[in-house]
GROMACS .gro file of C-alpha atoms in nm:
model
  435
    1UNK     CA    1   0.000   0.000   0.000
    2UNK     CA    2   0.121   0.383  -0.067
    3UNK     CA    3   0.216   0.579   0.187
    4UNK     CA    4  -0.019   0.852   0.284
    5UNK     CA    5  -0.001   1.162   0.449
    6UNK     CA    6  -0.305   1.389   0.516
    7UNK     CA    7  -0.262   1.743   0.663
    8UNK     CA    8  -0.560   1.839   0.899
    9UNK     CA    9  -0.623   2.141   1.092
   10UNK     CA   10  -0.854   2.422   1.125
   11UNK     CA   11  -0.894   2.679   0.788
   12UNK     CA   12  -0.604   2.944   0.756
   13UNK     CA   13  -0.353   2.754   0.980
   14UNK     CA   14  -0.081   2.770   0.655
   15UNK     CA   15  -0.167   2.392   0.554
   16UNK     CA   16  -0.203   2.454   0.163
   17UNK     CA   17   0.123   2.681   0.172
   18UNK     CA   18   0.302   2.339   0.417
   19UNK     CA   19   0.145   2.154   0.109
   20UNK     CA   20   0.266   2.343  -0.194
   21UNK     CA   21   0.627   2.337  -0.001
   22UNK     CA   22   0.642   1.960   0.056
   23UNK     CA   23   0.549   1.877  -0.317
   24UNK     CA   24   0.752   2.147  -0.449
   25UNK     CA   25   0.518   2.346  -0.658
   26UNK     CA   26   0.232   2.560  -0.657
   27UNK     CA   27  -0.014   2.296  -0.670
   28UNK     CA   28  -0.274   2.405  -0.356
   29UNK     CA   29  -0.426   2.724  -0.377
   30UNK     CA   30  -0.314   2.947  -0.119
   31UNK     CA   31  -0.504   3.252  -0.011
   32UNK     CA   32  -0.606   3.458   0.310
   33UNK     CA   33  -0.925   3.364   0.265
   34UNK     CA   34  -1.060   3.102   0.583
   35UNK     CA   35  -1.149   2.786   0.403
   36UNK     CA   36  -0.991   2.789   0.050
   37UNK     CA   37  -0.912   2.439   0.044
   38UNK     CA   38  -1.258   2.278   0.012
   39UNK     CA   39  -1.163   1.895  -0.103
   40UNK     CA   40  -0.882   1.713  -0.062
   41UNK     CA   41  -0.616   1.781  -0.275
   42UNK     CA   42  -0.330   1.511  -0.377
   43UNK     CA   43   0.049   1.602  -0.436
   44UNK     CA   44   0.361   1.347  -0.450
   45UNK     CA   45   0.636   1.468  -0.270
   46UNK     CA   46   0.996   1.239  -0.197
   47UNK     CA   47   1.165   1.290   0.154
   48UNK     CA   48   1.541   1.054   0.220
   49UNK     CA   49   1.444   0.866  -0.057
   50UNK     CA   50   1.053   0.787   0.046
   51UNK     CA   51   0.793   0.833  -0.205
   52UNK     CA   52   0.445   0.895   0.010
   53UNK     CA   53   0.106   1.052  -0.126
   54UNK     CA   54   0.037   1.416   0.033
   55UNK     CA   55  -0.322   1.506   0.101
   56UNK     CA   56  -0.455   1.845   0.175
   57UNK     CA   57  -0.778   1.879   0.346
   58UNK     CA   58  -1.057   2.160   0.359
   59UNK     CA   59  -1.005   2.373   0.717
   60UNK     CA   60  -1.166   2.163   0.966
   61UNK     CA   61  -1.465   2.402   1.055
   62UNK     CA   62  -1.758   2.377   1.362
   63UNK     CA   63  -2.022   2.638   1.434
   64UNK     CA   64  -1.960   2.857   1.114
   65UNK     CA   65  -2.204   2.988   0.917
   66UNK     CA   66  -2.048   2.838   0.606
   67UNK     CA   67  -2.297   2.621   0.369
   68UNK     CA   68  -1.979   2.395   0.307
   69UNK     CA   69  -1.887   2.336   0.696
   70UNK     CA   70  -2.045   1.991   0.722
   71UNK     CA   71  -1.935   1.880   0.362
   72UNK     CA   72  -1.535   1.996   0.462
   73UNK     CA   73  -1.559   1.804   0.812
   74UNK     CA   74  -1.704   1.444   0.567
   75UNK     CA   75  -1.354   1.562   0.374
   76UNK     CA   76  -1.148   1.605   0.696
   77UNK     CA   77  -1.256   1.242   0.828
   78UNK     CA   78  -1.216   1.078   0.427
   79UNK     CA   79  -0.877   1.214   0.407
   80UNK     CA   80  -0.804   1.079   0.801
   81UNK     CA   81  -0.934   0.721   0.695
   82UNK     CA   82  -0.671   0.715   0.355
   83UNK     CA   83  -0.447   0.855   0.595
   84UNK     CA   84  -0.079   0.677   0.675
   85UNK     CA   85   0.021   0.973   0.902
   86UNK     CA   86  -0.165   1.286   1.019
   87UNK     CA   87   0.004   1.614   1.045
   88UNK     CA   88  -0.208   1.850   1.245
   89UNK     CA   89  -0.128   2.211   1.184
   90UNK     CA   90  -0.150   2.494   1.413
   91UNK     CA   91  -0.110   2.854   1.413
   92UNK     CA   92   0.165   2.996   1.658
   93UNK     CA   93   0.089   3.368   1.527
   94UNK     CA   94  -0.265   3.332   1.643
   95UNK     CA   95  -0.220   3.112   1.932
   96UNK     CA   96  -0.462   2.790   2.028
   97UNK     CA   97  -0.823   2.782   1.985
   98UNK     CA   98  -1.073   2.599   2.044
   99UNK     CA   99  -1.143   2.470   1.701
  100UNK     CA  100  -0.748   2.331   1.754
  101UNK     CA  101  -0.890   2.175   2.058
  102UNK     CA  102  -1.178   2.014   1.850
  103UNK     CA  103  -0.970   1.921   1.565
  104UNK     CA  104  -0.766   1.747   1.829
  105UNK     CA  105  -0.980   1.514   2.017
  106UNK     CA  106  -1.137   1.469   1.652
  107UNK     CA  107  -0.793   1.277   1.646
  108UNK     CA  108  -0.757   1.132   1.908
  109UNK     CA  109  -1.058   0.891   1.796
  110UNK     CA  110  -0.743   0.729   1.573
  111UNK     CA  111  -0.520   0.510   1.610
  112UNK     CA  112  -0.286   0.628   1.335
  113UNK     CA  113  -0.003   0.830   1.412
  114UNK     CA  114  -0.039   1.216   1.473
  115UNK     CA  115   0.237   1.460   1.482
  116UNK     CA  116   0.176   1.835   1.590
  117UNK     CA  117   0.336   2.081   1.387
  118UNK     CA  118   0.318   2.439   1.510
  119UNK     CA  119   0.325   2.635   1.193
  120UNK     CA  120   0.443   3.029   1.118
  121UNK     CA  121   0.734   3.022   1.348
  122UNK     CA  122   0.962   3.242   1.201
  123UNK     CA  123   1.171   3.355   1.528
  124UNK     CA  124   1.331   3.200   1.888
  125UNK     CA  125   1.080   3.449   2.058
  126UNK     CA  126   0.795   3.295   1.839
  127UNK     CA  127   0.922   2.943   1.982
  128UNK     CA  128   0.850   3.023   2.333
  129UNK     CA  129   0.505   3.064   2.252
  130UNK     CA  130   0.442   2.754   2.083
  131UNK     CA  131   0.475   2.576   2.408
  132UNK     CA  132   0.098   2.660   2.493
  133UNK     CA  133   0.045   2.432   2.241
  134UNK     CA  134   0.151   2.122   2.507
  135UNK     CA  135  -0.202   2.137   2.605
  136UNK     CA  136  -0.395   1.919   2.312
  137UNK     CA  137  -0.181   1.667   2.454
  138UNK     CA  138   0.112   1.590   2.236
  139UNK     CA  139   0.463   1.496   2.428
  140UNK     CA  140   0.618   1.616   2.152
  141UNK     CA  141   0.584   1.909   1.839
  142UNK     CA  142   0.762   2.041   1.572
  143UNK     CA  143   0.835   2.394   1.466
  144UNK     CA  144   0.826   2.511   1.150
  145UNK     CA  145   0.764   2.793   0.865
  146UNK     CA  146   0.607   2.647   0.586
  147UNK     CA  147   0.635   3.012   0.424
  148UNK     CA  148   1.020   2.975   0.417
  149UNK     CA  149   1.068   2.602   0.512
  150UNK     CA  150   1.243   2.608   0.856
  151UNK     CA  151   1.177   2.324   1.081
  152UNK     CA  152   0.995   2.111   0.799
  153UNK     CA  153   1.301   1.888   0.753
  154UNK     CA  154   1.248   1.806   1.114
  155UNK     CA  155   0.879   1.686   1.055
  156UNK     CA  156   0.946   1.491   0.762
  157UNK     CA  157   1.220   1.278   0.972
  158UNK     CA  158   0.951   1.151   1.222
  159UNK     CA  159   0.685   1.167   0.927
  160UNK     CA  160   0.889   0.894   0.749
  161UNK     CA  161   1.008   0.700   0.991
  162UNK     CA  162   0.624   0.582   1.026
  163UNK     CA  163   0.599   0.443   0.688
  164UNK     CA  164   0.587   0.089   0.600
  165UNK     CA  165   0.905  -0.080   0.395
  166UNK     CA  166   0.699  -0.239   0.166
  167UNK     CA  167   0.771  -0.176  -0.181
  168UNK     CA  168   0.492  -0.008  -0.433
  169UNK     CA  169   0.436   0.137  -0.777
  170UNK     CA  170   0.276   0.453  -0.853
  171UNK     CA  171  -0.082   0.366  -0.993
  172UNK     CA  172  -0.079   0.726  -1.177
  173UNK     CA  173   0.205   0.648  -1.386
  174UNK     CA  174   0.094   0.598  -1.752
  175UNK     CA  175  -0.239   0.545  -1.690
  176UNK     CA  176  -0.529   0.771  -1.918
  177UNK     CA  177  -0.584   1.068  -1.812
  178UNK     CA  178  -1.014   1.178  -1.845
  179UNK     CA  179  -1.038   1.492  -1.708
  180UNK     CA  180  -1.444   1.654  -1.652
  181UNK     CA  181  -1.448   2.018  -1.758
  182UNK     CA  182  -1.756   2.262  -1.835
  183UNK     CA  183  -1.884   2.547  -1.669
  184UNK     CA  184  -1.959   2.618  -1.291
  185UNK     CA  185  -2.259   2.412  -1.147
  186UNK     CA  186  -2.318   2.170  -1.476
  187UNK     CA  187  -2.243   1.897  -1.249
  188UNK     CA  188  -1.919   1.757  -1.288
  189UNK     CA  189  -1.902   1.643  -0.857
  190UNK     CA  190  -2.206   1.505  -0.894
  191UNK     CA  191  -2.099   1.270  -1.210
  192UNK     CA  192  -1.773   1.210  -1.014
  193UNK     CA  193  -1.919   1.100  -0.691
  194UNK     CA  194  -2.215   0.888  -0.888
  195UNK     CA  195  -1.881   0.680  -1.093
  196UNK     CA  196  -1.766   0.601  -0.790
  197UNK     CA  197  -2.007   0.558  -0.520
  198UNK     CA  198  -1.843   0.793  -0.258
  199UNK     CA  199  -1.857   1.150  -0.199
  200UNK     CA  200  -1.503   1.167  -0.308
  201UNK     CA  201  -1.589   1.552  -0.384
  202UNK     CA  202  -1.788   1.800  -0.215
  203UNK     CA  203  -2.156   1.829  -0.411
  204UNK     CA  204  -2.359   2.179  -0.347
  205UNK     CA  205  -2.618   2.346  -0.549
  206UNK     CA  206  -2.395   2.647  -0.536
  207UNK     CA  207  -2.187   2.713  -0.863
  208UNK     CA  208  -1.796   2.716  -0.826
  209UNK     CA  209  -1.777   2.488  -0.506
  210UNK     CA  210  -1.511   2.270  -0.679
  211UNK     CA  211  -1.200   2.470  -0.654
  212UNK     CA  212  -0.913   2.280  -0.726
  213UNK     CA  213  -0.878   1.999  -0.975
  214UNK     CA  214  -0.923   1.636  -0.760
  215UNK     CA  215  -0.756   1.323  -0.925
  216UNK     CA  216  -0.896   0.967  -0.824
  217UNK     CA  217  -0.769   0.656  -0.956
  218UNK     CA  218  -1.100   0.471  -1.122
  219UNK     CA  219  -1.126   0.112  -1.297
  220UNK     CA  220  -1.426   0.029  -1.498
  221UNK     CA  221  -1.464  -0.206  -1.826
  222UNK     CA  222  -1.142  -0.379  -1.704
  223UNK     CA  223  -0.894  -0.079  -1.764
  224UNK     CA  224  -0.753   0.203  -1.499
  225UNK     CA  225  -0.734   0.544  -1.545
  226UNK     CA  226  -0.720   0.886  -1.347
  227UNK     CA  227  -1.074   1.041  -1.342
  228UNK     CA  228  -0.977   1.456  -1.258
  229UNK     CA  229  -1.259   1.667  -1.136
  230UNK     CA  230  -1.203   2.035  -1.240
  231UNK     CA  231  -1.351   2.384  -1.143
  232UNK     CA  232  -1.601   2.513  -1.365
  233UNK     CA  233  -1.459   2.765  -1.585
  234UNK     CA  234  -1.647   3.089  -1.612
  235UNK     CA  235  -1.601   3.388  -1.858
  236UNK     CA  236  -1.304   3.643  -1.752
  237UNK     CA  237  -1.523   3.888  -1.678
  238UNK     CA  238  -1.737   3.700  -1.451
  239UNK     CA  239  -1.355   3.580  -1.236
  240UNK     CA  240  -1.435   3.853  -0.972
  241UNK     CA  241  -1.198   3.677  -0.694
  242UNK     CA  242  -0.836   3.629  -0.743
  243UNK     CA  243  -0.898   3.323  -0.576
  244UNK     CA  244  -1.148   3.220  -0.864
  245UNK     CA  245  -0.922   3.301  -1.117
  246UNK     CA  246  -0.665   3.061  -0.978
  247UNK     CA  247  -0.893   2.777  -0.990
  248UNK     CA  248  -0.971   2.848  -1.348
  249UNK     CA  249  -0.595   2.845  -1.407
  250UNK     CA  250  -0.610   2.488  -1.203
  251UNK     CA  251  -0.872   2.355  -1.452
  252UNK     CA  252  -0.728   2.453  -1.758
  253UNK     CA  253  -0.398   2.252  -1.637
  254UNK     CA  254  -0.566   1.994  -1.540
  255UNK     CA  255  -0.729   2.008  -1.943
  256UNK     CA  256  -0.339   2.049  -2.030
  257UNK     CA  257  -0.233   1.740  -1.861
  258UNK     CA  258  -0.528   1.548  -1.997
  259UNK     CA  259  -0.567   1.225  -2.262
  260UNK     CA  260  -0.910   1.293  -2.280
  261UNK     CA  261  -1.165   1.579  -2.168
  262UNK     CA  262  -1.518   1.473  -2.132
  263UNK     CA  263  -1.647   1.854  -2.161
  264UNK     CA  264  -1.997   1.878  -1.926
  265UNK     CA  265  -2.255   2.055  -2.054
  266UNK     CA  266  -2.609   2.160  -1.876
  267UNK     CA  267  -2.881   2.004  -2.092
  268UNK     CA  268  -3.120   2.328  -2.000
  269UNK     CA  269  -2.864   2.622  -2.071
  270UNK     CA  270  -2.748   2.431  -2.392
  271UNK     CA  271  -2.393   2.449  -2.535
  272UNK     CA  272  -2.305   2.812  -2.461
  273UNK     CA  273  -2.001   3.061  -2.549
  274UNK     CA  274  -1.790   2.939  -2.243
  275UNK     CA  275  -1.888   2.564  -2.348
  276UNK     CA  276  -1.702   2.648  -2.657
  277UNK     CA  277  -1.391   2.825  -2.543
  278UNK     CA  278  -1.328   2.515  -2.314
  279UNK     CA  279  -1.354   2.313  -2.659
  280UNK     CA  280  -1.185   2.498  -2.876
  281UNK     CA  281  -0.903   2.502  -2.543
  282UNK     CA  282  -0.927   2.065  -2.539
  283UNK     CA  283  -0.882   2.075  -2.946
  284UNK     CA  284  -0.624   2.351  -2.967
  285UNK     CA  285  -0.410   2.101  -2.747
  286UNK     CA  286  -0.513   1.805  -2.905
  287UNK     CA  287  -0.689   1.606  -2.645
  288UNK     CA  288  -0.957   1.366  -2.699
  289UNK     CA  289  -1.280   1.470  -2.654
  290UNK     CA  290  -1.638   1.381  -2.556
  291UNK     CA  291  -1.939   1.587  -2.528
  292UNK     CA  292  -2.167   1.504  -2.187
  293UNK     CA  293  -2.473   1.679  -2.165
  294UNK     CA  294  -2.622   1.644  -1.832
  295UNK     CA  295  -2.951   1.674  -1.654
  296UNK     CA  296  -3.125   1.499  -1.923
  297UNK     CA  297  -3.389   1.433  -1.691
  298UNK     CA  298  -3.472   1.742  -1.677
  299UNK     CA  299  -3.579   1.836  -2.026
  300UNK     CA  300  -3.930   1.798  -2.232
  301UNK     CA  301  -3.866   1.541  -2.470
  302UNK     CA  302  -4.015   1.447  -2.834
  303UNK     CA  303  -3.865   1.126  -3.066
  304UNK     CA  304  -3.683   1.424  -3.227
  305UNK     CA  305  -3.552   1.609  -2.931
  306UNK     CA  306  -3.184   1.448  -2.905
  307UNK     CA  307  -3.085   1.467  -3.288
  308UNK     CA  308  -3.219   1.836  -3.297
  309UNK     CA  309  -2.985   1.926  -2.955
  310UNK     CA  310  -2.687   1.690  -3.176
  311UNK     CA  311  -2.751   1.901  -3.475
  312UNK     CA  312  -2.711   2.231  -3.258
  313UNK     CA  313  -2.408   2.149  -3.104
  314UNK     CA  314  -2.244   1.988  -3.445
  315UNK     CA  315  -2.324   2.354  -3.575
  316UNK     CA  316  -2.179   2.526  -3.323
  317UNK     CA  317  -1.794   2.286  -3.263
  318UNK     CA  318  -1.803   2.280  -3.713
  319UNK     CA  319  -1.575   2.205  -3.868
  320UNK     CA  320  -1.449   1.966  -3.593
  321UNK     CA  321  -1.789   1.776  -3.584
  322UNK     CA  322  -1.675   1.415  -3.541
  323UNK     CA  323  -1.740   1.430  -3.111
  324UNK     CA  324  -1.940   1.178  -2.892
  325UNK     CA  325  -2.194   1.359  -2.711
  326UNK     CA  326  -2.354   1.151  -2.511
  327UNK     CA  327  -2.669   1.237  -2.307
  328UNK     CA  328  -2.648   1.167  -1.895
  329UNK     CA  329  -2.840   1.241  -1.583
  330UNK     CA  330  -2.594   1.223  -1.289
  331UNK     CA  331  -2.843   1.274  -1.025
  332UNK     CA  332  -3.080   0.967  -1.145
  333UNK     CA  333  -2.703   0.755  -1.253
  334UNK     CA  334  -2.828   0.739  -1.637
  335UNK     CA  335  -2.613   0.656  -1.866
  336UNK     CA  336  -2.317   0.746  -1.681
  337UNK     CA  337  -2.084   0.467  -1.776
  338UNK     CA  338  -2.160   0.513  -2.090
  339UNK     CA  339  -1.998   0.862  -2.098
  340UNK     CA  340  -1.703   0.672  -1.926
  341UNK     CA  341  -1.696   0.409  -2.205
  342UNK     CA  342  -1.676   0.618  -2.491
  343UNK     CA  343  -1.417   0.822  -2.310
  344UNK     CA  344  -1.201   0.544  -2.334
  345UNK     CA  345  -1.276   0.457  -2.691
  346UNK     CA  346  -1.161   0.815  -2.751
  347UNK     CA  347  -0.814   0.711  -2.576
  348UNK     CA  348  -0.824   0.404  -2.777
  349UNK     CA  349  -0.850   0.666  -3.075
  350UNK     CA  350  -0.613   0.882  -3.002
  351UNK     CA  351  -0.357   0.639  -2.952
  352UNK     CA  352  -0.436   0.423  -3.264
  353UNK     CA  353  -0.155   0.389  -3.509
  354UNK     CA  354  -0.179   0.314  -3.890
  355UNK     CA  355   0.059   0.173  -4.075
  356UNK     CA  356   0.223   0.332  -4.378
  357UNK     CA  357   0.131   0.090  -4.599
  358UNK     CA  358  -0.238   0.088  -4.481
  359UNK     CA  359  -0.284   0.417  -4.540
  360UNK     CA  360  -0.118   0.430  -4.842
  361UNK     CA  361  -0.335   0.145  -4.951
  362UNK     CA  362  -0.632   0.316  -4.858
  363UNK     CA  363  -0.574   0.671  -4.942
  364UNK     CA  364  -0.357   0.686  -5.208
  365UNK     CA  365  -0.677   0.612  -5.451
  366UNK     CA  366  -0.894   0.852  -5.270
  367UNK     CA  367  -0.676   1.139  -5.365
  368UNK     CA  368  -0.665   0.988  -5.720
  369UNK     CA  369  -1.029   0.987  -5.775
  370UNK     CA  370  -1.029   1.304  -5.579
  371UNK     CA  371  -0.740   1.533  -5.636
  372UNK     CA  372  -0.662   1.882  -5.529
  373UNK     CA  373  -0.761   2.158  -5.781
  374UNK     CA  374  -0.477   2.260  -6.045
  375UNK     CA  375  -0.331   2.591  -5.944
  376UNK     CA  376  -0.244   2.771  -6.233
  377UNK     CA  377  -0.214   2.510  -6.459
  378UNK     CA  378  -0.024   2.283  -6.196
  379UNK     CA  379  -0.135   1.975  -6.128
  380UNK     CA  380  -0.083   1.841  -5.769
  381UNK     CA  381   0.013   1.453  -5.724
  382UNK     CA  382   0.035   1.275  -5.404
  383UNK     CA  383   0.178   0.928  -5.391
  384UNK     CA  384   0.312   0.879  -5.027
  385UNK     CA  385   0.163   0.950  -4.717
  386UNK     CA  386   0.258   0.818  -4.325
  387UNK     CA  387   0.131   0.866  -3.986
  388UNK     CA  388   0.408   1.094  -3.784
  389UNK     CA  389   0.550   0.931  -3.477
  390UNK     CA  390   0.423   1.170  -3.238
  391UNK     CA  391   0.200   1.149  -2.912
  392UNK     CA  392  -0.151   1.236  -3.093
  393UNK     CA  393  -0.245   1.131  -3.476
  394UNK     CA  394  -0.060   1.364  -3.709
  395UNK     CA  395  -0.006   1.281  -4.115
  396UNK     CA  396   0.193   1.365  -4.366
  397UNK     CA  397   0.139   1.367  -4.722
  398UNK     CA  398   0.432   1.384  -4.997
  399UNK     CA  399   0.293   1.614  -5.278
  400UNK     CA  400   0.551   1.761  -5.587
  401UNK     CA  401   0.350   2.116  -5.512
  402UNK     CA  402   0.280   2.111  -5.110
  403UNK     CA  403   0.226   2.489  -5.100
  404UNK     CA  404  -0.039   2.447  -5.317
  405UNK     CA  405  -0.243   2.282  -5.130
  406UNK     CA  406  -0.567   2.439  -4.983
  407UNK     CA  407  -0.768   2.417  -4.689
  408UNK     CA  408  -1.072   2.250  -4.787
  409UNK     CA  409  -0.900   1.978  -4.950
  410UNK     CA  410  -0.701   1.931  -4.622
  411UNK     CA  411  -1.020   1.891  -4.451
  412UNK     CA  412  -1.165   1.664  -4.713
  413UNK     CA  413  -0.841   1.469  -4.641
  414UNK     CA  414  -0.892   1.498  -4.271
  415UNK     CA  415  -1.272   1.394  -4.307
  416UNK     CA  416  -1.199   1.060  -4.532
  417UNK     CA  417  -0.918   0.959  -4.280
  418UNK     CA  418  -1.175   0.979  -3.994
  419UNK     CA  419  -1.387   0.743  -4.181
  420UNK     CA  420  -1.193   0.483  -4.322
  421UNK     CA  421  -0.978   0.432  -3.988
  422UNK     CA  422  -1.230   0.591  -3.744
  423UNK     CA  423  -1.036   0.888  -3.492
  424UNK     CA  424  -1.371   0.971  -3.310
  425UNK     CA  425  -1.332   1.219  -3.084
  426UNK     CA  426  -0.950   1.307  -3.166
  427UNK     CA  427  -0.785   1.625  -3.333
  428UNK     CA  428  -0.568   1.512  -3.642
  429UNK     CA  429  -0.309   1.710  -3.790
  430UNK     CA  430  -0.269   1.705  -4.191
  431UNK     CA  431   0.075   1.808  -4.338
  432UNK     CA  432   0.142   1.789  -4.708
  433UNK     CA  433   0.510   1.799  -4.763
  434UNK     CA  434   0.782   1.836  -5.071
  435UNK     CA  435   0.844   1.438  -5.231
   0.00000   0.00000   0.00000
C-alpha cells in the first residue's frame, strides 16, 4: 500500500502553503481567505528517498455559518481514513483555539499516528510561545515555517520514519488521463461522486464549489485510469476573486495534462459561449474529446428532441464535428458509464496507429479519384503518405506542389481519414510535404 499523508487542521492555519512546499510546486491554492481548500487535494512529494502521497484537506470548521462546513468536516474524516500519518497544523501567530482543541480530540478517535506541527514560526521568541500548544496533549511538536521552510526537515524525519518498507508502484504512472471540464454548477461532482459511489468531492447546489482539480484513480470495463474533477470555468469577466481566477488556471492545467476531456454541458442552458472556449481550449491542445450533456432528466422530450440538440451542437464545434456527445443524468445515474466508455474509446482513438502501408493502400486512390484543384495550370500529385511518430495522430502527405495545397481539401483529407480508420473524438493534424 502507498504511503499517505493527510494534513488536517482548522482553515487558515498555513496547511495549503506546508502543502505546496512539501510537493515542491504551486499545486494548492493558497489565499487569506478562511477555508480555500474545500476537497482534498493530492500532491507526490519524496523525503530521504521515500515516495508517500500528500493530502490536503478543507479547514476543519464547527459552528460557522459556512454552507460547506459539514461537507469539509465528511472531507477532513475521508482524508483521516486514507491517511498513513496525520500532520495536524497549528497557528503559533494566532495562538490555540478551540477549534485546535476540537480538531484534536477529533484525532484522538485514531489510532494512526499524529504529529503536531506548530506552523508560522519564524523567530526564537515565536518558539517560546508555541509551548501553549503542550495542552492538546502531544509529548512532543515540531516547529516550522512552511512560508520559508524552517523546521519542515524536522517533521518529515519523524513523518517517514512511520511508513511501512513495503515496496509499491505509482498507480498514476501511464495510466489515461479523463479529465471533466464545463462550466460552474453543470455537475461535474455530482458525475464524479455517482462513478464512484463515494462522496469523493464535495456536491452543493452552489456554482464554483469545486476549486481545485481532484484526481482519483478509477477502474471500470477492465482498464484504470485517473478520473480529474475540475472547477467550472467561467467567462473572464465574470472571475471577480483572485482566488477564482486561480482555480480556473487549475482547470485549464488539469485540461493540459489530460488524454481525454469529457467537456460537461447543462442540458437546460445548452452548449453556450464558455462551453465552446473550453472546446476549442481541449482541441487547440489536441486532447480527446467527448461531449456530456447532463440533466437529461430534466428536459421535455419528443422522438426528435436528441438529434435536434446533436444538430445544434455539431453547428456550433463545425468544422471539428466528429465528437461523442452523449446524453447523462448524474443525479438519477443514467447513462453514466456510458460517458465513461466512450471516453475510453476516444483514448483508444487517439492512440491508434496506422501503418504506412495501410494508409497508403487506402488513401492513395482517394486522392486519385479526388485530387486537389490545379493551381495555375499545376497539377498536384500525391503518392506517399505516413502517420508521424508523435504522441496524438498527425499525417503527412508527400505532394511535388505542397504549398499548393488548400484548406478544404485538407479537410476533405482529414474527413476521409476519420472514416476509413475511425479517430472519433480526436484532433488530427494534416501536413502535405515536398516528395
Amino acid at each position: 500500500m502507498p504511503n499517505i499523508v493527510a494534513l488536517v487542521g482548522r482553515p487558515n492555519v498555513g496547511k495549503s502553503t506546508l502543502f505546496n512546499r512539501m510537493i515542491k510546486k504551486r499545486a494548492a491554492i493558497v489565499d487569506s481567505v478562511a477555508g480555500v481548500t474545500r476537497d482534498r487535494h493530492y500532491g507526490k512529494s519524496y523525503w530521504n528517498g521515500r515516495e508517500f502521497t500528500l493530502i490536503d484537506t478543507g479547514g476543519y470548521i464547527q459552528g460557522s455559518d459556512d454552507k460547506f462546513e459539514e461537507e469539509i468536516r465528511k472531507q477532513v474524516e475521508l482524508a483521516i481514513d486514507e491517511a498513513t500519518v496525520i500532520i495536524l497544523v497549528v497557528d503559533n501567530q494566532v495562538g490555540m483555539t478551540d477549534m485546535d482543541k476540537e480538531v484534536a480530540r477529533l484525532l484522538q478517535r485514531t489510532d494512526k499516528p499524529v504529529l503536531l506541527a506548530v506552523n508560522k514560526v519564524e523567530t526564537n521568541k515565536n518558539r517560546l510561545d508555541a509551548v501553549e500548544f503542550y495542552e492538546l496533549g502531544y509529548e512532543k511538536f515540531f516547529t516550522i515555517s512552511a512560508q520559508d521552510g524552517s523546521g519542515t526537515g524536522d517533521l518529515l524525519d519523524e513523518v517517514v520514519n512511520h511508513f511501512s518498507d513495503e515496496i509499491h508502484n505509482d498507480k498514476l504512472e501511464g495510466l489515461p488521463r479523463i479529465t471533466i471540464a464545463g462550466r460552474p454548477n453543470a455537475g461535474k461532482s455530482t458525475f464524479t461522486n455517482a462513478l464512484l459511489g463515494v462522496e469523493r468531492n464535495i456536491v452543493t447546489d452552489i456554482a464554483g464549489t469545486t476549486r481545485d482539480a481532484i484526481e482519483t484513480v478509477y477502474n471500470k470495463f477492465g482498464q484504470e485510469f485517473v478520473l480529474v474533477d475540475t472547477a467550472g470555468m467561467r467567462k473572464k469577466r465574470n472571475v471577480e476573486e483572485d482566488l477564482e481566477f486561480y482555480s480556473v488556471m487549475r482547470a485549464v492545467r488539469a485540461i493540459e495534462d489530460s488524454d481525454v476531456v469529457i467537456l460537461m454541458i447543462d442540458a437546460e442552458r445548452g452548449i453556450e459561449a464558455q462551453d465552446m472556449k473550453i472546446f476549442h481550449l481541449a482541441q487547440k491542445n489536441r486532447k480527446g474529446i467527448v461531449i456530456v450533456v447532463n440533466k437529461w432528466d430534466l428536459v421535455d422530450k419528443n422522438t426528435s428532441t436528441v438529434k435536434e440538440f446533436e444538430e445544434k451542437i455539431k453547428n456550433k464545434i463545425s468544422p471539428f464535428t466528429d465528437v461523442p456527445i452523449v446524453f447523462i443524468s448524474a443525479l438519477t445515474k443514467q447513462r453514466i458509464f456510458k460517458a465513461v466508455e466512450t471516453a475510453l474509446m476516444v483514448n483508444d482513438n487517439r492512440n491508434k496507429k496506422v501503418k504506412t502501408s495501410k494508409l497508403i493502400e487506402v488513401m492513395i486512390p482517394i486522392i486519385e479519384k479526388t485530387p486537389p484543384p490545379a493551381v495555375r495550370g499545376k497539377y498536384i500529385k500525391i503518392k506517399y503518405a505516413t502517420q508521424l511518430p508523435t504522441r496524438t495522430p498527425q499525417f503527412a502527405f508527400f505532394a511535388n506542389f505542397p504549398q499548393h495545397v488548400k484548406e478544404p481539401y485538407k479537410r476533405f483529407v482529414e474527413n476521409q481519414i476519420r472514416k476509413e480508420f475511425d479517430f472519433t473524438g480526436v484532433p488530427i493534424q494534416i501536413y502535405f510535404r515536398k516528395k
